[in-house]
Amino acid sequence: MHISRRIDIVRLASLRHVIQEWSQESSGTLLARVWQRSPAMEPIYQRPGDYDLEHEGDDEDIEFYIRILDRWRPRRVMELAAGSGRVTIPLACAAVPAGVEVVGLEREGPMLDEALRKCAALADGERRCVSFVTGDMRDWRAPDPFDLVIAPCSSLAHLLTLDDQIAAWRCAFENLTNGGRFVVDLTMPNLPAYADSMQTPPRTFVEVDVDARDPKSGARLLRYKTTQYRPHEQRAEIRFLYDKFPDPNQVDRYVSDFDSHVYYPRELELLFRLTGFSVEAWFGDYAMRRLRASSRQLIAVGIKAVAA
């Protein structure tokens, strides 16, 4: 369950105090651990089980991509930054009757291991339609081109520099068939939150945005989020603070830093044009409604022109 309410709080300086408090043991049998940021990857990507739990019930985007398969009927599909296979695997399962091949590209070992574990549990027909490869969205090469490349869940927001963004768009272009499509799925900029963080003195709110429970183990995961906007870099510094309760008497606490590039529609169009695409469609949500000022999603579809 996702919760949009805000806890009326906190100036920037107090965020450090919140994190320090989390690192201390609480009374009774409550245990607390704060994971330090890994130079290799964010802590949440070392915990594929928690990643899946924080996305428990998120299926609107999966349904969107299944509709895309039905509309465009690609034969080969690549998902960039596929993670634990949250989108890749159900997409492949839905594509079994049409014989579509779905490939997930992922660079982080724990996430890739979890995706492969899930694949091993699939039925034979489903397993034949899905595979995973190790790679980076900025420099991957496939032996055979794809008809469709997708980048769900704001994965392209991890690319903080213009060079990395251009590299990712060019990789998608080069690995597509003529007439192939590149679907970029991002969230619309949260201008009210950015404006709060730019006040003098600056303010940031702690937002409880995930409250999920594992349907098998009963473990509960709470995710808190703070956002600070750096307009001169067009970057949102997002801090995810996690409380996981394996049982009522124990809590596992950690912080995952997520510096996110903030994309705007005109910028996306320039990236598509620069790398050889033309923009075929814009969507403002997973129901494929048009992009508008109130849209929460920013979804663009670029098409690789058919060679003359």
C-alpha positions as a printed Julia matrix, in Angstrom:
308×3 Matrix{Float64}:
  0.0     0.0     0.0
  1.34    3.44   -0.92
  0.67    6.38    1.35
  0.86    9.95    0.08
  0.52   11.7     3.44
  3.34   13.87    4.79
  4.71   14.06    8.27
  5.01   17.77    9.09
  8.61   18.05   10.01
 11.86   18.62    9.2
 14.43   21.03    8.14
 17.46   19.69    6.35
 19.66   19.75    9.41
 17.23   17.56   11.35
 17.4    14.77    8.77
 20.87   13.9    10.04
 19.38   13.69   13.54
 16.67   11.29   12.32
 19.27    8.98   10.79
 21.46    9.16   13.9
 18.5     8.17   16.07
 17.84    5.19   13.84
 21.37    3.94   14.41
 20.79    3.59   18.16
 19.25    0.6    19.84
 15.74    1.21   21.12
 14.32   -0.05   24.42
 13.37   -3.69   25.12
 14.23   -6.26   22.48
 14.02   -3.84   19.54
 17.16   -4.07   17.44
 18.33   -1.49   14.91
 20.93   -1.63   12.18
 21.84    1.12    9.75
 23.43    0.0     6.51
 26.05    2.36    5.2
 25.97    3.34    1.57
 27.88    0.89   -0.59
 30.22    2.38   -3.18
 29.23   -0.43   -5.57
 25.45   -0.18   -5.34
 22.66    1.21   -3.23
 21.66   -1.0    -0.26
 18.2    -1.69   -1.64
 19.78   -3.33   -4.7
 21.64   -5.69   -2.39
 18.27   -6.77   -0.98
 16.11   -8.06   -3.82
 13.55   -9.41   -1.37
 12.99   -5.94    0.07
 12.95   -4.47   -3.42
 10.14   -6.84   -4.38
  8.31   -6.11   -1.15
  8.38   -2.33   -1.66
  6.82   -2.94   -5.09
  4.23   -5.4    -3.76
  1.0    -4.74   -5.63
  2.63   -2.56   -8.28
  1.19   -3.99  -11.46
 -0.11   -1.0   -13.42
  3.13   -0.71  -15.35
  3.21   -4.47  -16.02
 -0.3    -4.28  -17.49
  0.84   -1.31  -19.59
  3.72   -3.26  -21.1
  1.5    -6.27  -21.75
 -0.86   -3.98  -23.69
  2.13   -2.69  -25.64
  3.0    -6.26  -26.66
 -0.53   -6.75  -27.94
 -0.52   -3.4   -29.78
  2.9    -3.56  -31.47
  3.49   -7.35  -31.55
  7.29   -7.33  -31.2
  9.21  -10.59  -31.56
 12.13   -9.69  -29.28
 11.97   -7.37  -26.25
 14.77   -6.02  -24.05
 14.17   -4.53  -20.6
 16.93   -2.24  -19.36
 17.85   -2.39  -15.65
 15.54   -5.37  -15.19
 16.38   -5.83  -11.5
 14.79   -8.89   -9.92
 12.55   -9.48  -12.93
  9.48   -7.72  -11.51
  8.42   -6.6   -15.02
 10.45   -8.95  -17.21
  9.06  -12.24  -15.93
  5.3   -11.49  -15.99
  5.8    -9.83  -19.37
  7.43  -12.99  -20.71
  4.72  -15.19  -19.18
  2.04  -13.13  -20.91
  3.96  -13.4   -24.18
  4.18  -17.21  -24.24
  1.23  -17.75  -26.64
  2.83  -15.38  -29.18
  6.32  -16.82  -28.7
  7.86  -13.46  -27.86
 11.41  -13.53  -26.48
 11.93  -11.22  -23.48
 15.45  -10.46  -22.22
 16.33   -8.59  -19.04
 19.55   -6.59  -18.8
 20.88   -6.13  -15.25
 24.29   -5.23  -13.87
 23.81   -5.79  -10.11
 24.65   -9.34   -9.01
 22.11   -9.81   -6.17
 19.25   -8.59   -8.33
 20.32  -10.77  -11.25
 20.64  -13.8    -8.96
 17.08  -13.26   -7.73
 15.76  -12.94  -11.27
 17.44  -16.21  -12.24
 16.03  -17.93   -9.14
 12.54  -16.85  -10.15
 13.11  -18.08  -13.7
 14.09  -21.52  -12.43
 10.63  -21.86  -10.86
  8.76  -21.14  -14.11
  7.06  -23.71  -16.28
  9.06  -24.94  -19.26
  7.19  -22.84  -21.83
  7.58  -19.67  -19.78
 11.23  -20.34  -19.09
 11.93  -20.62  -22.83
 10.55  -17.1   -23.39
 12.67  -15.26  -20.83
 16.37  -14.83  -20.16
 18.66  -12.44  -18.3
 22.07  -11.07  -19.22
 24.63   -9.07  -17.27
 25.17   -5.62  -18.68
 24.97   -1.86  -18.31
 22.35    0.22  -20.14
 25.09    2.57  -21.34
 27.22    0.1   -23.27
 25.35   -3.15  -23.99
 25.47   -4.92  -27.32
 23.21   -7.76  -28.48
 24.09  -10.3   -31.19
 20.59   -9.89  -32.67
 18.5    -6.7   -32.68
 15.3    -6.16  -30.7
 11.93   -4.85  -31.86
 11.24   -3.18  -28.53
 13.45   -1.8   -25.74
 11.78   -0.69  -22.51
 13.11    1.22  -19.49
 10.46    0.94  -16.72
 10.32    2.33  -13.2
 12.41    5.49  -13.77
 15.56    3.4   -14.23
 16.99    6.04  -16.6
 16.93    8.54  -13.73
 20.06    6.8   -12.43
 21.95    8.39  -15.33
 23.18   11.68  -13.89
 25.34   13.02  -16.71
 24.47   14.03  -20.24
 27.18   11.71  -21.58
 25.61    8.71  -19.82
 22.13    9.64  -21.02
 23.24    9.97  -24.63
 25.13    6.67  -24.37
 22.02    4.86  -23.1
 19.78    6.3   -25.82
 22.37    5.43  -28.49
 22.67    1.87  -27.2
 18.92    1.46  -27.46
 18.95    2.86  -31.0
 21.83    0.67  -32.16
 20.27   -2.5   -30.74
 16.85   -1.96  -32.33
 15.54   -3.17  -35.65
 14.45   -0.56  -38.18
 11.01    0.54  -37.03
 11.77   -0.64  -33.49
 10.63    1.34  -30.45
 12.26    2.6   -27.26
  9.84    3.21  -24.36
 11.11    5.54  -21.64
  9.04    5.42  -18.44
  9.7     8.16  -15.84
  7.79   10.09  -13.19
  6.81   13.69  -13.79
  8.92   16.21  -11.83
  7.47   16.77   -8.35
  7.64   20.56   -8.4
  5.88   21.17   -5.05
  8.4    18.96   -3.22
 11.28   20.63   -5.05
  9.97   24.08   -4.14
  9.81   23.12   -0.44
 13.44   22.01   -0.48
 14.5    25.33   -2.04
 13.02   27.52    0.69
 15.27   29.8     2.75
 16.09   28.21    5.1
 15.6    24.98    3.13
 12.9    22.54    4.22
 12.37   18.9     3.41
  9.5    16.65    4.41
  9.66   13.04    5.44
  7.0    11.22    3.45
  5.78    7.72    4.27
  5.33    6.41    0.73
  5.34    2.61    1.17
  3.68    0.44    3.8
  3.79   -3.16    2.53
  3.43   -6.6     4.08
  4.93   -9.82    2.73
  1.96  -12.09    1.94
  3.97  -15.2     2.83
  6.08  -14.28    5.86
  3.99  -11.43    7.21
  7.07   -9.17    7.39
  6.22   -5.49    7.16
  8.22   -2.86    5.27
  7.88    0.88    5.79
  9.69    3.24    3.45
 10.16    6.92    4.21
 11.34    9.38    1.59
 12.96   12.81    1.64
 13.72   14.91   -1.43
 16.13   17.79   -1.92
 16.28   19.46   -5.31
 19.47   20.87   -6.81
 18.24   23.05   -9.67
 21.68   23.9   -11.05
 22.3    20.16  -11.61
 18.65   19.26  -12.42
 18.95   16.59   -9.76
 16.76   15.32   -6.93
 18.71   13.96   -3.98
 16.31   11.34   -2.66
 16.9     9.48    0.59
 14.92    6.32    1.21
 14.83    5.29    4.88
 13.64    1.73    5.46
 12.1     0.02    8.49
 11.6    -3.71    7.99
  9.85   -5.68   10.72
 10.48   -9.43   10.36
  8.39   -9.76   13.54
  6.87   -7.29   16.03
  9.97   -7.35   18.27
 12.65   -6.72   15.67
 13.37   -3.99   13.16
 16.02   -3.78   10.45
 16.77   -0.17    9.53
 18.87    1.16    6.71
 19.24    4.11    4.35
 19.46    4.03    0.57
 20.59    7.17   -1.24
 19.19    7.7    -4.71
 20.46   10.7    -6.65
 17.97   11.07   -9.46
 18.2    13.08  -12.66
 15.0    15.06  -13.2
 13.81   14.81  -16.8
 11.42   17.21  -18.5
  9.44   16.46  -21.68
 11.34   18.82  -23.98
 14.63   17.37  -22.75
 13.43   13.83  -23.5
 12.47   14.84  -27.01
 15.91   16.34  -27.58
 17.58   13.11  -26.4
 15.45   11.08  -28.78
 16.15   13.38  -31.72
 19.86   13.64  -31.01
 20.27    9.85  -31.08
 18.29    9.21  -34.26
 14.77    8.57  -32.97
 11.56   10.37  -33.73
  9.01   10.61  -30.91
  5.95    8.56  -31.8
  3.82    8.97  -28.66
  3.57   10.56  -25.21
  1.57    9.06  -22.34
  0.77   10.58  -18.96
 -0.17    7.34  -17.21
 -0.28    3.57  -17.64
 -3.8     3.76  -19.08
 -2.19    5.45  -22.12
 -3.97    8.74  -21.56
 -2.31   11.78  -23.1
  0.39   13.71  -21.27
 -0.95   16.76  -19.44
  0.03   19.13  -16.66
 -1.56   16.91  -13.99
  0.05   13.67  -15.22
  2.04   11.64  -12.71
  3.95    9.63  -15.29
  6.13   10.84  -18.15
  6.21    8.1   -20.78
  7.73    8.7   -24.21
  7.96    6.32  -27.14
 10.75    6.81  -29.66
 10.78    5.0   -32.98
 13.8     4.12  -35.11
 12.94    5.18  -38.63
 12.85    2.49  -41.29
 15.93    2.81  -43.5
 15.2     3.98  -47.04
